[in-house]
Amino acid sequence: DSGVTQTPKHLITATGQRVTLRCSPRSGDLSVYWYQQSLDQGLQFLIQYYNGEERAKGNILERFSAQQFPDLHSELNLSSLELGDSALYFCASSVGAGRGQDNYGYTFGSGTRLTVV
Amino acid sequence: GDSVTQMEGPVTLSEEAFLTINCTYTATGYPSLFWYVQYPGEGLQLLLKATKADDKGSNKGFEATYRKETTSFHLEKGSVQVSDSAVYFCALAPGSARQLTFGSGTQLTVLP
């Protein structure tokens, strides 16, 4: 157990629907990152939150949004789902927001596998 | 932008063989470099890291050296085991940022 908890582990939904993926970071970590792993795009950074504030944004679609709550858990909301959104979505956490604060890489959860049918 | 290029897989080796997985990168400034490993059905685990030129990261018999002159961070292990079978990802974190840019991953299978 890495200490980063993602729920649900699997999700099957229809095109056009909306889903919410949840992540609880490792105890003491303030940063949460979301990544998408798909066969055609590989592993791509979506978005980072640090202590409740958006810190960096990657290749995140406008149909996707995220937030980090006061208890530091984070949710990734995916709407108007398309077949191409089927992927493994990973959450990761780290102590700090920048390299100078934490040089040890960060900790990944085991992912949520989303299947859009 | 930043990018990581990894050796194409899959790679199949016999137990106790020598392993090299090539990784080169393109980045501005001085990125930190990482190797992550993903076992079937699991998330990524940090295998080793290096934060500046000529640093050598090592863990569980794996090694990689940060070579700024060749912009490379090749992963090596002298004697692989069946339990090393997994997907290996090279990654970089640019400058003061923490978000990672990953390579495409290399599937390693070790046969007994």
Short mmCIF file of N, CA and C in Angstrom, two decimals, chain B residues 33-93:
data_model
loop_
_atom_site.label_atom_id
_atom_site.label_comp_id
_atom_site.label_asym_id
_atom_site.label_seq_id
_atom_site.Cartn_x
_atom_site.Cartn_y
_atom_site.Cartn_z
N LEU B 33 15.84 13.63 -12.96
CA LEU B 33 15.54 12.46 -13.78
C LEU B 33 15.15 11.29 -12.89
N PHE B 34 14.23 10.49 -13.38
CA PHE B 34 13.68 9.39 -12.58
C PHE B 34 13.48 8.14 -13.45
N TRP B 35 13.53 7.01 -12.79
CA TRP B 35 13.02 5.77 -13.35
C TRP B 35 11.92 5.27 -12.42
N TYR B 36 10.76 4.98 -13.03
CA TYR B 36 9.65 4.40 -12.31
C TYR B 36 9.39 3.01 -12.86
N VAL B 37 8.83 2.14 -12.02
CA VAL B 37 8.49 0.78 -12.43
C VAL B 37 7.02 0.54 -12.14
N GLN B 38 6.36 -0.12 -13.08
CA GLN B 38 4.93 -0.44 -12.92
C GLN B 38 4.74 -1.94 -13.07
N TYR B 39 4.35 -2.59 -11.97
CA TYR B 39 4.03 -4.02 -12.00
C TYR B 39 2.57 -4.18 -12.43
N PRO B 40 2.23 -5.31 -12.99
CA PRO B 40 0.86 -5.50 -13.49
C PRO B 40 -0.20 -5.17 -12.45
N GLY B 41 -1.15 -4.34 -12.86
CA GLY B 41 -2.28 -4.01 -11.99
C GLY B 41 -1.96 -3.03 -10.87
N GLU B 42 -0.76 -2.46 -10.90
CA GLU B 42 -0.37 -1.55 -9.82
C GLU B 42 -0.03 -0.17 -10.36
N GLY B 43 0.14 0.77 -9.44
CA GLY B 43 0.59 2.10 -9.81
C GLY B 43 2.09 2.13 -10.01
N LEU B 44 2.58 3.31 -10.35
CA LEU B 44 4.01 3.45 -10.57
C LEU B 44 4.74 3.59 -9.25
N GLN B 45 5.91 2.97 -9.18
CA GLN B 45 6.76 3.08 -7.99
C GLN B 45 8.09 3.69 -8.40
N LEU B 46 8.56 4.62 -7.60
CA LEU B 46 9.86 5.22 -7.88
C LEU B 46 10.95 4.17 -7.70
N LEU B 47 11.77 3.99 -8.72
CA LEU B 47 12.86 3.02 -8.66
C LEU B 47 14.16 3.71 -8.25
N LEU B 48 14.48 4.80 -8.94
CA LEU B 48 15.66 5.58 -8.59
C LEU B 48 15.57 6.96 -9.20
N LYS B 49 16.44 7.86 -8.74
CA LYS B 49 16.41 9.23 -9.21
C LYS B 49 17.80 9.84 -9.21
N ALA B 50 17.93 10.93 -9.97
CA ALA B 50 19.17 11.72 -9.95
C ALA B 50 18.78 13.17 -10.18
N THR B 51 19.35 14.06 -9.42
CA THR B 51 18.90 15.45 -9.49
C THR B 51 19.91 16.39 -10.14
N LYS B 52 21.14 15.92 -10.39
CA LYS B 52 22.09 16.79 -11.08
C LYS B 52 23.07 15.96 -11.89
N ALA B 53 23.75 16.64 -12.80
CA ALA B 53 24.67 15.97 -13.70
C ALA B 53 25.71 15.14 -12.94
N ASP B 54 25.96 13.93 -13.48
CA ASP B 54 26.93 12.96 -12.95
C ASP B 54 26.44 12.24 -11.71
N ASP B 55 25.26 12.58 -11.22
CA ASP B 55 24.68 11.81 -10.11
C ASP B 55 24.38 10.40 -10.59
N LYS B 56 24.57 9.42 -9.72
CA LYS B 56 24.16 8.05 -10.04
C LYS B 56 23.06 7.68 -9.08
N GLY B 57 21.91 7.29 -9.62
CA GLY B 57 20.84 6.75 -8.80
C GLY B 57 20.96 5.24 -8.78
N SER B 58 20.63 4.64 -7.63
CA SER B 58 20.71 3.18 -7.56
C SER B 58 19.70 2.65 -6.56
N ASN B 59 19.18 1.45 -6.85
CA ASN B 59 18.20 0.83 -5.98
C ASN B 59 17.96 -0.59 -6.46
N LYS B 60 17.92 -1.55 -5.56
CA LYS B 60 17.59 -2.95 -5.86
C LYS B 60 18.46 -3.51 -6.99
N GLY B 61 19.70 -3.08 -7.11
CA GLY B 61 20.60 -3.57 -8.15
C GLY B 61 20.51 -2.80 -9.45
N PHE B 62 19.55 -1.91 -9.58
CA PHE B 62 19.43 -1.06 -10.76
C PHE B 62 20.26 0.21 -10.57
N GLU B 63 20.82 0.71 -11.68
CA GLU B 63 21.59 1.95 -11.64
C GLU B 63 21.30 2.78 -12.87
N ALA B 64 21.44 4.10 -12.72
CA ALA B 64 21.37 5.00 -13.87
C ALA B 64 22.18 6.24 -13.53
N THR B 65 22.92 6.75 -14.50
CA THR B 65 23.77 7.92 -14.29
C THR B 65 23.28 9.07 -15.16
N TYR B 66 23.13 10.23 -14.55
CA TYR B 66 22.66 11.45 -15.21
C TYR B 66 23.81 12.00 -16.05
N ARG B 67 23.69 11.86 -17.37
CA ARG B 67 24.75 12.32 -18.28
C ARG B 67 24.26 13.55 -19.02
N LYS B 68 24.70 14.72 -18.60
CA LYS B 68 24.23 15.95 -19.22
C LYS B 68 24.79 16.12 -20.63
N GLU B 69 26.03 15.64 -20.84
CA GLU B 69 26.66 15.85 -22.15
C GLU B 69 25.97 15.05 -23.25
N THR B 70 25.38 13.91 -22.87
CA THR B 70 24.66 13.10 -23.86
C THR B 70 23.15 13.13 -23.61
N THR B 71 22.72 13.94 -22.68
CA THR B 71 21.30 14.03 -22.25
C THR B 71 20.68 12.64 -22.14
N SER B 72 21.32 11.81 -21.33
CA SER B 72 20.85 10.44 -21.21
C SER B 72 20.77 10.02 -19.75
N PHE B 73 19.97 8.98 -19.52
CA PHE B 73 19.79 8.43 -18.16
C PHE B 73 19.43 6.96 -18.33
N HIS B 74 20.37 6.19 -18.84
CA HIS B 74 20.12 4.78 -19.18
C HIS B 74 20.03 3.93 -17.92
N LEU B 75 19.08 3.01 -17.91
CA LEU B 75 18.88 2.11 -16.76
C LEU B 75 19.65 0.82 -17.00
N GLU B 76 20.38 0.35 -15.99
CA GLU B 76 21.15 -0.89 -16.11
C GLU B 76 20.97 -1.75 -14.88
N LYS B 77 21.07 -3.06 -15.11
CA LYS B 77 21.13 -4.01 -14.00
C LYS B 77 21.99 -5.18 -14.45
N GLY B 78 22.88 -5.59 -13.59
CA GLY B 78 23.85 -6.60 -13.97
C GLY B 78 23.28 -8.00 -14.13
N SER B 79 22.24 -8.32 -13.38
CA SER B 79 21.71 -9.69 -13.40
C SER B 79 20.22 -9.61 -13.06
N VAL B 80 19.38 -9.73 -14.09
CA VAL B 80 17.95 -9.57 -13.85
C VAL B 80 17.34 -10.86 -13.31
N GLN B 81 16.22 -10.68 -12.61
CA GLN B 81 15.47 -11.79 -12.05
C GLN B 81 14.07 -11.80 -12.65
N VAL B 82 13.41 -12.94 -12.54
CA VAL B 82 12.04 -13.05 -13.04
C VAL B 82 11.15 -11.98 -12.43
N SER B 83 11.41 -11.69 -11.15
CA SER B 83 10.59 -10.69 -10.43
C SER B 83 10.79 -9.26 -10.94
N ASP B 84 11.77 -9.04 -11.80
CA ASP B 84 11.98 -7.71 -12.39
C ASP B 84 11.06 -7.46 -13.58
N SER B 85 10.32 -8.45 -13.99
CA SER B 85 9.40 -8.30 -15.12
C SER B 85 8.36 -7.23 -14.78
N ALA B 86 8.29 -6.20 -15.60
CA ALA B 86 7.43 -5.05 -15.34
C ALA B 86 7.59 -4.07 -16.50
N VAL B 87 6.89 -2.94 -16.39
CA VAL B 87 7.09 -1.85 -17.35
C VAL B 87 7.91 -0.76 -16.67
N TYR B 88 8.92 -0.29 -17.36
CA TYR B 88 9.83 0.70 -16.80
C TYR B 88 9.66 2.02 -17.55
N PHE B 89 9.51 3.10 -16.77
CA PHE B 89 9.30 4.43 -17.34
C PHE B 89 10.43 5.35 -16.92
N CYS B 90 11.01 6.02 -17.89
CA CYS B 90 11.94 7.10 -17.63
C CYS B 90 11.14 8.41 -17.57
N ALA B 91 11.52 9.32 -16.69
CA ALA B 91 10.76 10.55 -16.54
C ALA B 91 11.66 11.70 -16.13
N LEU B 92 11.21 12.91 -16.41
CA LEU B 92 11.94 14.09 -15.93
C LEU B 92 10.98 15.06 -15.30
N ALA B 93 11.52 15.84 -14.36
CA ALA B 93 10.80 16.95 -13.74
C ALA B 93 11.63 18.19 -14.00
#
